[in-house]
Amino acid sequence: MVVLPRKIKYTMIHIMTQVTDNTGSTRFAFDNTYARDLEGFYSAWKAAQVAQPSLVKLNRQLAEELGLNADALDSVEGAKIFTGNEVPEGASPLAQAYAGHQFGNFVPQLGDGRALLLGEVIDRYGKRRDIQLKGSGRTPFSRGGDGKAALGPVLREYLMGEAMHALGIPTTRALAAAKTGEPVYREGTLPGAVLTRVAASHIRVGTFQFFAARQEFDNVRRLADYVIERHYAELKGHATPYLALLANVAERQAALIAKWMHVGFIHGVMNTDNMAISGETIDYGPCAFMDHYDPATVFSSIDHHGRYCYANQPKIAQWNLARLAETLLPLIDTDNDRAIASATDVINDFPDQYERYWIAGMRAKLGLTQPEEDDVEIALGFLKAMQGNHIDWTLAFRYLADAAAGPSSDAGRIRALFANAPDFDLWFQQWQTRLSRESVSLSDRAQAMRRVNPAFIPRNHRVEEALSAAVERTDYAPFETLLRLLLRPFDDQPEFAAFAEPEPGGHAGYRTFCGT
Ligand code: AMP
Ligand code: MG
C-alpha cells in the first residue's frame, strides 16, 4: 500500500508582482508558514541585544527583489533589524531543530545554534524566501557555542554567495552584513557581526534526520508534505509522492554539484546538516575555489582526511541522499523491504544523473553544442592534460574560448598556460578536430564559451585581502571592489584584469577555517 500525503493545512500565497514599499518604511510582508504549520520543529526565540548596531553592507538589489524598501533599510533602523536588536513587525523569530551527519558521524541534535529565522516573504517572482539572522546570539541549540559570528566569516559568506549567484549557481544569499559593536572570542578577539541570509528555505537533510532519529515518522511526514508544497509543488497528487520527493531532491543535487564542479567550487563541509533540500548551496564556511586543478584539493583545516575534497563531492552528495532516503523509508512503503528497494534504486541512479549534468555542462565549457558519444573522453582528456601540471582551472577554460574561434584564432594564452603539459598538444588537436564537426559559427562559439567559463571567481588571496582590510583596518573598499567585479564574472572587465589571475607564485597550503 502506498502511503498518501496528509492534507496540507496551509495555503501558499502567490503574489506575482509584489510592489516595492515606497512609504519609506522598513516593513517586511512576512507570511510565516514554518512557524505556523510546523509547531514542534523549532524553538521560538529572541536575538541577543547587541551594544552598537551598524550596517556594513546592504544588498540593495536583493532587497528590491524581496519587495523591501532598500532606502529605508539602509539606516539606523535597518542596522537594528539586521543585528537582531529590533524585531520587525510580523516576524516570528525561531531557531530550527535539525540533526546531521558531521564527517560521517551522526549527531542527533544540532539545530540553529546561532541563527534565527525571522520569517518568510514572497519575492517579486512569487517565490517564498526565508529571512534568517546568523550570529544573533545563543539559542536552545547552541550547545557549547557562543551563538555569535565574526565579521570576517560574515563577509566571506556574503561574497561567496553573491559570486555563486552571479555564476548562475543556486545559492542562499546575503541581504545584509551588520556589525554588533561587540567582540567575539575565537583564536583572538574579533569584531562581531550578523549576516542576514535569504534562502529558498533552511530545511536540510538533517531536518529530516532529526525526526527520523526520534522515530517520529508523523513529523517526518509533516515535514515531507511541507517540503513538497513549498519546493516540489509539481509532486502534489503524485502516486508515490515521497519516493518522487527523494528522486527530485536527488536530481536538484545532481544539477547543483555538477555546477560546483564546473567552476571548481569546494564546499568544504558537506555534512548532511549543510545540504539544503531546496537544492541551493548553503552554509558557506570553509569553502573556496580551486586554483590549479587537482582532484584531491581540500582547503578546510578540519577536513584532515580529504572527505570533502573536490573530486569527492558527487560521492558525498550521494551518501547524504542515502541518509535522506533512510528517513523517508516508512513513508515510501509500509513494506520495509519494498521501501528499501525503491529508495535504493533512486540512490543508485544518482551517479548517472550527476554524470549527465556534468557532461552537459562540460560540453558547454568546451564549446560543443552537438552531443557526441566520445565527448566524455574529450572532457576527461582536458582534465588529464591539466592534472599534475599546476594549471589554473578557471584560466584554462577561459583561455580555451580564445582558441575556439577557428584556425586563425588566438591560441597563444592557452598554449603558454599548458607550456609544461606534455599531453596538451595531442588533446588540443583532438579538440580542434571535434570542433570541426560543429556547425556553430566560430564567433558564436567563442561567445558562448565565455558565457559559461568565468573570467572572475573569488580568488582565495583576493578574498583574504578584502576580509583583512575590513576586519583589521575597517577598510571596506577592497570588499566592495571584489564584490562588484564578482557580480559580472563572465565579462572581461579589463580594469580588473589582475583579479582574474591566481595568486602570484601560488599559495601552497592555503587553509580555510569554519570561522564560526
Ligand atoms: P556549521 O559548522 O556552521 O554548519 O554549524 C554546525 C552546528 O554548530 C550548527 O548546529 C550550528 O548552529 C552550530 N554552531 C556553529 N557555530 C556556533 C556558535 N558560534 N555558537 C553556537 N552554535 C554554533
Ligand atoms: Mg551548518
XYZ file of C-alpha atoms and ligand atoms in Angstrom:
540
model
C 0.000 0.000 0.000
C 1.250 3.414 -0.849
C 1.053 5.999 1.862
C -0.934 9.030 0.794
C 0.026 12.531 1.804
C -1.827 14.133 4.602
C -3.750 17.182 3.594
C -1.649 20.276 3.969
C -3.077 22.805 6.354
C -1.827 25.995 4.889
C -2.249 27.607 1.563
C 0.598 29.256 -0.221
C 0.069 32.856 -1.101
C 1.383 33.706 -4.521
C 1.553 37.382 -5.171
C 3.165 37.520 -8.559
C 4.107 41.151 -8.689
C 4.574 42.438 -5.251
C 5.205 46.140 -5.343
C 8.136 47.656 -3.502
C 7.062 49.532 -0.436
C 7.546 53.208 -1.214
C 6.220 54.541 2.036
C 9.726 54.833 3.444
C 9.096 52.027 5.898
C 11.306 49.101 6.837
C 8.317 46.789 6.596
C 8.678 43.136 5.657
C 5.490 41.492 4.389
C 6.033 38.360 6.455
C 3.973 35.231 5.951
C 5.491 32.633 8.241
C 4.412 29.136 7.274
C 7.239 27.386 9.120
C 6.268 28.987 12.410
C 2.568 28.493 11.767
C 2.424 24.998 10.373
C 5.384 23.184 11.874
C 4.972 23.646 15.582
C 7.333 21.296 17.381
C 10.011 21.781 14.728
C 11.648 24.789 16.353
C 12.043 26.933 19.428
C 10.547 30.403 19.307
C 13.397 32.628 20.404
C 14.762 36.154 20.505
C 18.044 37.580 19.276
C 20.549 38.818 21.834
C 20.699 42.600 22.210
C 23.989 43.979 20.943
C 25.918 47.066 22.009
C 26.237 49.094 18.862
C 24.493 48.007 15.672
C 25.963 49.350 12.455
C 25.270 48.332 8.909
C 28.298 47.268 6.912
C 26.559 46.291 3.708
C 23.024 46.101 2.405
C 22.297 44.075 -0.710
C 20.040 46.649 -2.347
C 19.338 44.609 -5.453
C 18.227 41.632 -3.358
C 16.195 43.903 -1.093
C 14.294 45.144 -4.155
C 13.797 41.581 -5.322
C 12.232 40.808 -1.947
C 9.881 43.757 -2.229
C 11.671 45.647 0.544
C 12.477 49.314 0.677
C 16.262 49.457 0.349
C 16.477 53.173 1.161
C 14.546 52.743 4.364
C 16.606 49.730 5.399
C 19.905 51.471 4.689
C 19.609 53.265 8.017
C 19.992 53.147 11.769
C 16.665 51.357 11.873
C 17.977 48.821 9.324
C 21.107 48.250 11.416
C 18.909 47.462 14.412
C 16.888 44.980 12.401
C 19.932 43.324 10.826
C 21.678 42.787 14.155
C 18.550 41.489 15.861
C 18.155 44.456 18.197
C 14.780 45.202 16.739
C 12.249 42.605 15.668
C 10.494 43.744 12.511
C 6.727 43.681 12.663
C 5.264 40.361 11.634
C 8.465 38.390 12.259
C 8.219 35.177 14.270
C 11.843 34.573 15.222
C 12.694 30.934 15.788
C 15.603 28.529 15.901
C 15.077 25.445 13.762
C 15.758 21.949 15.019
C 17.897 19.626 12.946
C 20.346 16.778 13.280
C 23.114 15.748 10.956
C 26.000 13.555 10.000
C 29.160 15.550 10.555
C 32.150 13.989 8.803
C 30.195 10.735 8.800
C 29.228 10.736 12.481
C 25.608 11.162 13.413
C 24.740 13.974 15.828
C 21.054 13.640 16.787
C 20.690 17.264 17.798
C 22.336 20.232 16.150
C 19.836 22.921 15.225
C 20.291 26.653 14.791
C 22.874 27.346 17.457
C 23.447 30.891 16.338
C 20.764 31.636 13.796
C 17.171 32.799 13.914
C 14.630 32.514 11.163
C 12.794 35.847 11.207
C 10.164 34.685 8.795
C 9.279 34.304 5.133
C 8.472 36.818 2.450
C 7.212 36.313 -1.071
C 9.607 37.823 -3.581
C 8.773 39.686 -6.772
C 8.675 36.417 -8.695
C 6.184 34.863 -6.318
C 8.846 32.742 -4.636
C 8.794 32.222 -0.896
C 12.122 33.139 0.731
C 13.374 32.721 4.291
C 14.985 35.666 6.043
C 17.415 34.475 8.673
C 19.845 36.162 11.043
C 23.117 34.290 11.524
C 25.259 35.203 14.517
C 22.396 36.646 16.542
C 23.218 35.034 19.872
C 22.703 31.834 21.755
C 19.629 29.657 21.264
C 18.436 26.445 22.919
C 20.538 24.651 20.259
C 23.819 26.423 20.988
C 25.436 23.577 22.925
C 28.861 24.948 23.909
C 28.860 27.776 21.340
C 28.550 31.500 21.929
C 25.912 31.979 19.247
C 27.971 34.705 17.613
C 29.659 35.273 14.286
C 32.766 37.255 13.448
C 32.910 39.908 10.754
C 35.388 38.037 8.543
C 33.296 34.902 8.013
C 30.163 37.028 7.631
C 31.737 38.998 4.785
C 33.129 35.794 3.346
C 29.655 34.241 3.193
C 28.354 37.467 1.653
C 30.998 37.417 -1.107
C 30.783 33.715 -1.811
C 27.005 33.638 -2.027
C 26.864 36.629 -4.354
C 29.663 35.213 -6.507
C 27.861 31.880 -6.791
C 24.593 33.604 -7.634
C 26.284 35.637 -10.364
C 27.787 32.402 -11.705
C 24.264 31.049 -12.092
C 24.533 28.553 -9.242
C 21.569 28.116 -6.872
C 22.519 29.539 -3.506
C 21.407 31.239 -0.358
C 22.290 34.922 -0.482
C 23.220 37.725 1.835
C 20.741 40.525 2.353
C 22.877 42.403 4.848
C 26.010 42.333 6.964
C 25.953 44.317 10.177
C 28.423 44.808 12.999
C 27.361 44.343 16.579
C 29.974 46.622 18.150
C 30.895 43.708 20.390
C 33.938 41.452 20.372
C 33.764 37.751 19.693
C 36.452 35.494 21.010
C 37.976 32.926 18.688
C 41.721 32.395 18.419
C 41.918 36.098 19.168
C 39.398 38.880 19.632
C 37.423 39.719 16.510
C 34.680 42.190 15.648
C 31.257 40.584 15.976
C 28.756 40.692 13.121
C 25.447 39.285 11.975
C 24.671 38.061 8.474
C 21.121 38.313 7.205
C 20.662 35.378 4.914
C 17.988 34.721 2.334
C 17.198 31.145 1.329
C 14.501 29.250 -0.553
C 14.241 27.606 2.852
C 16.619 26.405 5.526
C 15.299 22.848 5.532
C 18.196 20.427 5.415
C 18.703 16.686 5.047
C 19.447 16.972 8.764
C 15.964 18.346 9.444
C 14.508 15.033 8.270
C 17.122 13.154 10.245
C 16.156 14.985 13.439
C 12.687 13.439 13.458
C 13.590 10.080 11.913
C 16.222 9.537 14.618
C 13.480 10.019 17.188
C 11.213 7.604 15.317
C 8.727 10.477 14.894
C 7.583 9.451 11.453
C 4.405 11.514 11.654
C 6.680 14.519 11.871
C 8.849 13.270 9.021
C 5.635 13.106 7.020
C 4.571 16.607 8.060
C 7.971 17.883 7.001
C 7.888 15.994 3.702
C 4.417 17.370 2.942
C 5.581 20.863 3.779
C 8.614 20.469 1.535
C 6.507 19.184 -1.344
C 4.146 22.128 -1.001
C 6.963 24.635 -0.758
C 9.675 23.294 -3.069
C 8.259 20.490 -5.184
C 4.658 21.513 -5.785
C 4.621 19.563 -9.051
C 4.611 16.377 -6.940
C 1.292 17.108 -5.272
C -1.105 14.317 -6.115
C 1.747 12.051 -7.250
C 1.002 8.317 -6.795
C 4.206 7.819 -4.745
C 4.974 11.340 -3.525
C 7.729 10.558 -1.027
C 9.724 8.403 -3.397
C 9.256 11.096 -6.015
C 10.394 13.683 -3.482
C 13.599 11.732 -2.891
C 14.180 11.431 -6.638
C 13.586 15.131 -7.179
C 15.830 16.232 -4.328
C 18.492 13.938 -5.801
C 18.007 15.478 -9.223
C 18.500 19.000 -7.897
C 21.598 17.927 -6.018
C 22.998 16.280 -9.146
C 22.487 19.523 -11.039
C 23.927 21.605 -8.211
C 27.050 19.564 -7.578
C 27.770 19.435 -11.314
C 27.710 23.235 -11.346
C 30.093 23.351 -8.393
C 32.452 21.030 -10.225
C 32.302 23.158 -13.377
C 33.586 26.232 -11.579
C 35.928 24.449 -9.180
C 33.910 25.236 -6.065
C 34.743 23.209 -2.995
C 32.107 23.467 -0.290
C 34.412 22.074 2.347
C 31.884 20.793 4.847
C 29.215 18.756 3.081
C 27.679 17.414 6.267
C 24.043 16.387 5.969
C 23.041 19.431 8.008
C 24.680 21.592 5.353
C 22.717 20.155 2.431
C 19.562 22.101 1.650
C 16.504 20.211 0.459
C 15.700 23.085 -1.906
C 18.839 22.417 -3.958
C 20.588 25.650 -3.007
C 24.196 25.862 -1.881
C 24.075 26.599 1.840
C 26.397 27.243 4.790
C 29.479 28.882 3.412
C 32.110 28.046 5.976
C 35.500 26.867 4.845
C 34.540 26.829 1.160
C 36.936 28.033 -1.515
C 37.503 27.837 -5.249
C 40.161 25.527 -6.568
C 43.020 27.338 -8.273
C 45.145 24.747 -10.092
C 43.381 21.560 -10.998
C 43.931 18.772 -8.522
C 41.047 16.397 -7.787
C 42.301 15.943 -4.205
C 42.123 19.653 -3.391
C 40.989 20.385 0.163
C 41.146 23.796 1.793
C 39.307 23.227 5.051
C 41.609 22.971 8.029
C 39.298 20.489 9.730
C 38.993 18.104 6.771
C 42.022 16.046 7.715
C 41.248 13.051 5.544
C 40.002 14.873 2.470
C 36.473 13.533 2.872
C 35.110 16.677 1.218
C 37.839 17.205 -1.371
C 36.939 18.472 -4.845
C 36.589 15.100 -6.524
C 34.622 13.517 -3.676
C 31.743 15.988 -3.796
C 29.435 13.951 -6.073
C 30.034 10.824 -3.997
C 29.356 12.676 -0.781
C 26.148 14.127 -2.222
C 25.024 10.581 -2.975
C 25.984 9.483 0.542
C 23.969 12.352 2.015
C 20.995 11.478 -0.188
C 21.150 7.911 1.095
C 20.796 9.336 4.614
C 17.759 11.316 3.442
C 16.341 8.169 1.845
C 16.599 6.335 5.176
C 14.451 8.936 6.877
C 11.739 8.533 4.246
C 11.523 4.725 4.191
C 8.412 4.348 6.364
C 6.670 6.934 4.161
C 7.755 5.358 0.900
C 6.191 1.969 1.560
C 4.711 0.217 4.584
C 6.644 -2.851 3.496
C 10.170 -2.039 4.606
C 11.895 -4.294 2.056
C 9.972 -2.754 -0.794
C 10.699 0.733 0.532
C 14.409 -0.035 0.697
C 14.386 -1.479 -2.816
C 12.703 1.581 -4.357
C 14.797 4.071 -2.418
C 17.976 2.194 -3.318
C 17.083 2.408 -6.993
C 16.825 6.175 -6.694
C 20.144 6.457 -4.867
C 21.868 4.137 -7.328
C 20.684 6.321 -10.197
C 22.491 9.309 -8.782
C 25.922 8.770 -10.385
C 24.390 8.538 -13.877
C 22.171 11.511 -13.206
C 25.121 13.542 -11.985
C 27.193 12.439 -14.975
C 24.501 13.705 -17.330
C 24.553 17.151 -15.729
C 28.308 17.122 -15.579
C 28.862 16.273 -19.240
C 26.167 18.689 -20.392
C 27.987 21.494 -18.586
C 31.395 20.318 -19.760
C 30.196 20.304 -23.363
C 29.193 23.924 -22.984
C 32.527 24.780 -21.376
C 34.359 23.140 -24.277
C 32.212 24.789 -26.941
C 30.389 21.631 -28.005
C 26.757 22.007 -28.943
C 26.003 18.796 -30.820
C 26.475 15.897 -28.410
C 28.648 13.012 -29.466
C 29.328 9.746 -27.696
C 33.023 10.437 -27.115
C 32.608 13.878 -25.572
C 33.327 12.438 -22.139
C 36.768 11.388 -23.427
C 37.419 14.885 -24.735
C 36.397 16.405 -21.415
C 38.457 13.972 -19.353
C 41.383 14.449 -21.727
C 41.462 18.161 -20.926
C 41.458 17.466 -17.203
C 44.201 14.906 -17.664
C 46.335 17.443 -19.514
C 45.859 19.817 -16.570
C 46.449 17.353 -13.781
C 49.831 17.303 -12.171
C 50.941 20.376 -14.120
C 49.737 23.069 -11.751
C 47.317 24.535 -14.289
C 44.717 27.010 -13.143
C 41.210 25.620 -13.655
C 39.488 28.920 -14.339
C 42.110 30.325 -16.695
C 42.341 27.076 -18.649
C 38.683 27.181 -19.641
C 38.617 30.927 -20.166
C 41.658 30.837 -22.455
C 40.194 27.943 -24.380
C 37.478 30.294 -25.576
C 40.125 32.465 -27.285
C 41.326 29.423 -29.170
C 37.830 28.294 -30.141
C 37.298 30.749 -32.943
C 38.822 28.537 -35.616
C 42.246 28.218 -37.260
C 43.019 31.941 -37.172
C 42.137 32.243 -33.514
C 44.420 33.108 -30.668
C 45.794 30.010 -29.002
C 48.739 31.885 -27.529
C 47.449 32.185 -23.996
C 46.230 28.613 -23.709
C 49.483 27.265 -25.152
C 51.515 29.333 -22.738
C 49.393 28.120 -19.826
C 49.982 24.498 -20.855
C 53.614 25.020 -21.861
C 54.801 22.322 -19.494
C 51.923 19.902 -20.003
C 53.078 17.032 -22.230
C 49.561 15.774 -23.057
C 48.228 19.124 -24.175
C 49.196 19.290 -27.861
C 47.629 15.980 -28.731
C 44.499 16.849 -26.794
C 44.311 20.256 -28.457
C 44.401 18.633 -31.904
C 41.650 16.191 -30.922
C 39.552 19.051 -29.632
C 40.070 21.074 -32.841
C 39.044 18.047 -34.901
C 35.992 17.601 -32.712
C 35.097 21.286 -33.145
C 35.321 20.957 -36.915
C 32.223 18.728 -36.773
C 30.231 21.508 -35.121
C 28.093 23.724 -37.274
C 28.086 26.740 -34.952
C 29.659 29.930 -36.231
C 33.126 30.408 -34.791
C 32.462 33.720 -33.136
C 29.211 32.451 -31.641
C 31.093 29.532 -30.188
C 33.737 31.689 -28.542
C 30.993 33.963 -27.204
C 29.012 31.031 -25.810
C 32.120 29.646 -24.140
C 32.801 32.973 -22.451
C 29.279 32.921 -21.072
C 29.918 29.671 -19.196
C 33.625 29.934 -18.385
C 34.015 32.789 -15.909
C 36.928 35.196 -16.011
C 36.372 36.010 -12.348
C 35.937 33.768 -9.368
C 36.573 34.703 -5.728
C 40.311 34.061 -5.794
C 41.476 32.958 -2.370
C 44.112 35.649 -1.945
C 41.672 38.364 -3.051
C 39.066 37.165 -0.573
C 41.666 37.188 2.204
C 42.835 40.687 1.210
C 39.279 42.007 1.258
C 38.464 40.434 4.604
C 41.617 41.506 6.372
C 41.228 45.089 5.140
C 37.685 45.112 6.546
C 38.479 43.381 9.811
C 41.873 44.858 10.630
C 41.591 48.346 9.153
C 37.847 48.953 8.833
C 38.578 49.481 5.141
C 35.710 48.117 3.092
C 36.977 49.336 -0.277
C 38.649 46.032 -1.259
C 35.486 44.127 -0.257
C 33.341 46.479 -2.353
C 35.672 46.212 -5.353
C 35.814 42.447 -5.189
C 32.069 42.160 -4.789
C 31.480 44.482 -7.723
C 33.645 42.571 -10.155
C 32.320 39.201 -8.982
C 28.810 40.286 -9.901
C 29.872 40.197 -13.595
C 32.023 37.075 -13.688
C 31.652 36.415 -17.412
C 32.595 39.923 -18.599
C 36.230 40.686 -19.300
C 36.331 43.887 -17.201
C 39.874 44.860 -18.322
C 40.153 47.358 -15.464
C 40.103 44.381 -13.088
C 42.335 42.085 -15.156
C 44.628 41.460 -12.189
C 41.705 39.933 -10.274
C 41.388 37.180 -12.881
C 44.876 35.922 -12.052
C 45.749 33.359 -9.430
C 47.983 34.432 -6.590
C 51.425 35.235 -7.987
C 53.696 32.376 -7.065
C 50.725 30.345 -5.874
C 49.811 29.744 -2.292
C 50.763 26.260 -1.297
C 48.801 25.001 1.646
C 46.034 27.615 1.600
C 43.787 26.798 4.545
C 40.266 27.881 5.347
C 38.524 27.740 8.678
C 34.927 27.166 9.618
C 35.393 30.548 11.197
C 32.307 30.262 13.319
P 28.203 24.793 10.921
O 29.566 24.221 11.149
O 28.208 26.287 10.813
O 27.438 24.111 9.847
O 27.425 24.517 12.272
C 27.205 23.242 12.810
C 26.372 23.370 14.042
O 27.054 24.124 15.046
C 25.038 24.070 13.861
O 24.137 23.492 14.737
C 25.357 25.477 14.253
O 24.219 26.201 14.628
C 26.291 25.255 15.412
N 27.204 26.385 15.636
C 28.214 26.777 14.851
N 28.837 27.846 15.374
C 28.217 28.149 16.525
C 28.381 29.146 17.527
N 29.349 30.053 17.463
N 27.527 29.136 18.559
C 26.562 28.224 18.656
N 26.345 27.266 17.756
C 27.153 27.214 16.701
Mg 25.756 24.340 9.050
